[in-house]
mmCIF file of C-alpha atoms in Angstrom:
data_model
loop_
_atom_site.group_PDB
_atom_site.id
_atom_site.type_symbol
_atom_site.label_atom_id
_atom_site.label_comp_id
_atom_site.label_asym_id
_atom_site.label_seq_id
_atom_site.Cartn_x
_atom_site.Cartn_y
_atom_site.Cartn_z
ATOM 1 C CA MET V 1 0.000 0.000 0.000
ATOM 2 C CA LEU V 2 2.844 2.421 0.737
ATOM 3 C CA ASN V 3 4.927 1.660 -2.356
ATOM 4 C CA PRO V 4 2.622 3.502 -4.833
ATOM 5 C CA LEU V 5 2.891 6.538 -2.550
ATOM 6 C CA GLY V 6 6.655 6.548 -3.058
ATOM 7 C CA ILE V 7 7.510 5.421 0.455
ATOM 8 C CA ASN V 8 10.483 3.110 0.893
ATOM 9 C CA CYS V 9 9.591 1.091 3.975
ATOM 10 C CA LEU V 10 11.940 -0.477 6.472
ATOM 11 C CA ARG V 11 11.487 -4.225 6.609
ATOM 12 C CA ASN V 12 13.015 -6.777 8.900
ATOM 13 C CA PHE V 13 14.390 -9.960 7.348
ATOM 14 C CA PRO V 14 15.567 -12.865 9.512
ATOM 15 C CA VAL V 15 18.983 -13.273 7.895
ATOM 16 C CA TYR V 16 19.693 -9.702 6.769
ATOM 17 C CA GLY V 17 18.096 -7.613 9.497
ATOM 18 C CA ASN V 18 16.490 -4.224 8.775
ATOM 19 C CA LEU V 19 16.558 -3.139 5.141
ATOM 20 C CA SER V 20 15.119 -0.239 3.205
ATOM 21 C CA TRP V 21 12.606 -1.916 0.909
ATOM 22 C CA GLY V 22 12.251 0.145 -2.231
ATOM 23 C CA ALA V 23 14.178 2.294 -4.628
ATOM 24 C CA ARG V 24 12.086 5.437 -5.004
ATOM 25 C CA THR V 25 13.082 9.070 -4.761
ATOM 26 C CA LEU V 26 10.992 11.841 -3.228
ATOM 27 C CA PHE V 27 9.318 12.048 -6.645
ATOM 28 C CA GLY V 28 8.491 8.329 -6.506
ATOM 29 C CA ALA V 29 4.736 8.449 -5.953
ATOM 30 C CA ASP V 30 2.884 6.840 -8.860
ATOM 31 C CA VAL V 31 0.500 9.802 -9.179
ATOM 32 C CA ARG V 32 3.413 12.153 -9.917
ATOM 33 C CA ALA V 33 4.492 10.077 -12.953
ATOM 34 C CA SER V 34 7.989 11.547 -12.678
ATOM 35 C CA ASP V 35 10.937 10.474 -14.822
ATOM 36 C CA TRP V 36 12.941 10.656 -11.583
ATOM 37 C CA LYS V 37 10.792 8.091 -9.754
ATOM 38 C CA TYR V 38 13.590 5.578 -9.128
ATOM 39 C CA ILE V 39 16.913 6.107 -7.365
ATOM 40 C CA PRO V 40 18.917 4.104 -9.937
ATOM 41 C CA VAL V 41 17.524 6.202 -12.804
ATOM 42 C CA ARG V 42 18.391 9.449 -11.015
ATOM 43 C CA ARG V 43 21.863 8.174 -10.148
ATOM 44 C CA LEU V 44 22.428 7.131 -13.766
ATOM 45 C CA ALA V 45 21.362 10.579 -14.986
ATOM 46 C CA LEU V 46 23.709 12.289 -12.518
ATOM 47 C CA PHE V 47 26.577 9.984 -13.516
ATOM 48 C CA LEU V 48 25.998 10.593 -17.223
ATOM 49 C CA GLU V 49 25.634 14.356 -16.770
ATOM 50 C CA GLU V 50 28.898 14.620 -14.837
ATOM 51 C CA SER V 51 30.758 12.234 -17.154
ATOM 52 C CA LEU V 52 29.606 14.054 -20.281
ATOM 53 C CA PHE V 53 30.466 17.426 -18.768
ATOM 54 C CA ARG V 54 33.982 16.282 -17.813
ATOM 55 C CA GLY V 55 34.484 14.458 -21.095
ATOM 56 C CA THR V 56 33.732 17.540 -23.174
ATOM 57 C CA LYS V 57 35.785 20.175 -21.363
ATOM 58 C CA TRP V 58 38.199 20.179 -24.293
ATOM 59 C CA VAL V 59 35.618 21.880 -26.546
ATOM 60 C CA VAL V 60 36.201 25.329 -25.006
ATOM 61 C CA PHE V 61 39.491 25.546 -26.912
ATOM 62 C CA GLU V 62 38.007 24.655 -30.302
ATOM 63 C CA PRO V 63 36.289 26.753 -32.962
ATOM 64 C CA ASN V 64 32.517 26.279 -32.752
ATOM 65 C CA ASP V 65 31.808 24.901 -36.211
ATOM 66 C CA MET V 66 30.557 21.777 -37.987
ATOM 67 C CA ALA V 67 33.857 19.934 -37.484
ATOM 68 C CA LEU V 68 33.569 20.433 -33.713
ATOM 69 C CA TRP V 69 29.934 19.317 -33.713
ATOM 70 C CA GLU V 70 30.892 16.079 -35.477
ATOM 71 C CA ARG V 71 33.767 15.420 -33.033
ATOM 72 C CA VAL V 72 31.463 16.045 -30.074
ATOM 73 C CA LYS V 73 28.836 13.663 -31.490
ATOM 74 C CA ARG V 74 31.468 10.942 -32.083
ATOM 75 C CA THR V 75 32.864 11.351 -28.561
ATOM 76 C CA LEU V 76 29.478 11.270 -26.843
ATOM 77 C CA ASN V 77 28.142 8.461 -29.035
ATOM 78 C CA ALA V 78 31.169 6.300 -28.179
ATOM 79 C CA PHE V 79 30.652 6.905 -24.456
ATOM 80 C CA LEU V 80 26.916 6.247 -24.600
ATOM 81 C CA VAL V 81 27.348 3.080 -26.670
ATOM 82 C CA ARG V 82 29.583 1.762 -23.878
ATOM 83 C CA GLN V 83 26.873 2.577 -21.343
ATOM 84 C CA TRP V 84 24.278 0.841 -23.519
ATOM 85 C CA ARG V 85 26.483 -2.261 -23.906
ATOM 86 C CA ASP V 86 26.951 -2.325 -20.125
ATOM 87 C CA GLY V 87 23.161 -2.444 -19.740
ATOM 88 C CA ALA V 88 22.551 1.054 -18.388
ATOM 89 C CA LEU V 89 20.356 2.128 -21.306
ATOM 90 C CA PHE V 90 17.228 0.446 -22.622
ATOM 91 C CA GLY V 91 16.844 -0.584 -26.249
ATOM 92 C CA ALA V 92 17.722 -3.346 -28.681
ATOM 93 C CA THR V 93 20.058 -0.984 -30.563
ATOM 94 C CA PRO V 94 21.984 2.149 -29.624
ATOM 95 C CA GLN V 95 19.545 4.159 -31.773
ATOM 96 C CA GLU V 96 16.694 2.994 -29.531
ATOM 97 C CA ALA V 97 18.685 3.698 -26.354
ATOM 98 C CA PHE V 98 19.880 7.267 -26.959
ATOM 99 C CA TYR V 99 20.477 10.084 -29.400
ATOM 100 C CA VAL V 100 22.983 12.918 -29.569
ATOM 101 C CA LYS V 101 22.146 16.068 -31.490
ATOM 102 C CA CYS V 102 24.733 18.751 -32.091
ATOM 103 C CA ASP V 103 24.243 20.712 -35.297
ATOM 104 C CA SER V 104 23.219 24.071 -36.717
ATOM 105 C CA GLU V 105 19.737 23.636 -35.254
ATOM 106 C CA THR V 106 21.011 23.340 -31.680
ATOM 107 C CA ASN V 107 23.754 25.889 -32.365
ATOM 108 C CA PRO V 108 22.336 28.796 -34.381
ATOM 109 C CA ALA V 109 24.426 31.924 -34.953
ATOM 110 C CA GLU V 110 23.204 33.656 -31.788
ATOM 111 C CA VAL V 111 24.308 30.675 -29.643
ATOM 112 C CA ILE V 112 27.719 30.589 -31.308
ATOM 113 C CA ASP V 113 28.084 34.372 -30.900
ATOM 114 C CA ALA V 114 27.306 33.976 -27.188
ATOM 115 C CA GLY V 115 30.258 31.560 -26.907
ATOM 116 C CA GLN V 116 28.101 28.521 -26.208
ATOM 117 C CA LEU V 117 27.934 24.997 -27.574
ATOM 118 C CA VAL V 118 24.578 23.261 -27.164
ATOM 119 C CA VAL V 119 24.306 19.483 -27.330
ATOM 120 C CA GLU V 120 20.947 17.735 -26.946
ATOM 121 C CA ILE V 121 21.009 14.208 -25.576
ATOM 122 C CA GLY V 122 18.045 11.877 -25.182
ATOM 123 C CA LEU V 123 18.292 8.738 -23.057
ATOM 124 C CA ALA V 124 16.178 5.676 -22.365
ATOM 125 C CA PRO V 125 17.423 4.485 -18.965
ATOM 126 C CA VAL V 126 16.716 0.981 -17.805
ATOM 127 C CA LYS V 127 14.175 1.167 -15.002
ATOM 128 C CA PRO V 128 14.527 -1.142 -12.033
ATOM 129 C CA ALA V 129 12.187 -4.022 -11.441
ATOM 130 C CA GLU V 130 10.735 -3.164 -8.051
ATOM 131 C CA PHE V 131 9.154 -6.552 -7.739
ATOM 132 C CA VAL V 132 10.250 -9.681 -9.516
ATOM 133 C CA ILE V 133 7.386 -12.108 -9.920
ATOM 134 C CA VAL V 134 8.300 -15.721 -10.556
ATOM 135 C CA ARG V 135 5.598 -18.122 -11.615
ATOM 136 C CA ILE V 136 6.309 -21.766 -11.039
ATOM 137 C CA GLN V 137 4.089 -24.382 -12.474
ATOM 138 C CA GLN V 138 4.377 -28.085 -12.021
ATOM 139 C CA LYS V 139 2.930 -30.262 -14.728
ATOM 140 C CA VAL V 140 2.178 -33.931 -14.566
ATOM 141 C CA ALA V 141 4.472 -35.872 -16.859
ATOM 142 C CA GLN V 142 2.680 -36.868 -20.012
ATOM 143 C CA GLN V 143 3.410 -40.117 -21.715
#
């Protein structure tokens, strides 16, 4: 009853003792329908944000043109493909798991003149299975 409200309850297990039972953030209530419902999804987003920020610090020394945009896309795609292969992103292919957009649409003249580089990244994070349901069925041997 408390799980849909986004409450991670404390439960006592004989072998393990007291454990926090759940993986929801403060935005975890079902009625909020937040993308940040689960702790692992939020942690993944924070990890990716920081990694991408650190991994692109070199761009401040480069001219903001099409060649830079292509290098940025290659760099970020390579990193995100690794994350997808490691199982952090959902999708049968990298194209289903993420996209990286860095072009003249995200970087019009006024953005370039302001000394900025804008990269748009879309992700499909793997969401945790809060409850794993196993169905076991025993069948009578047929002859």
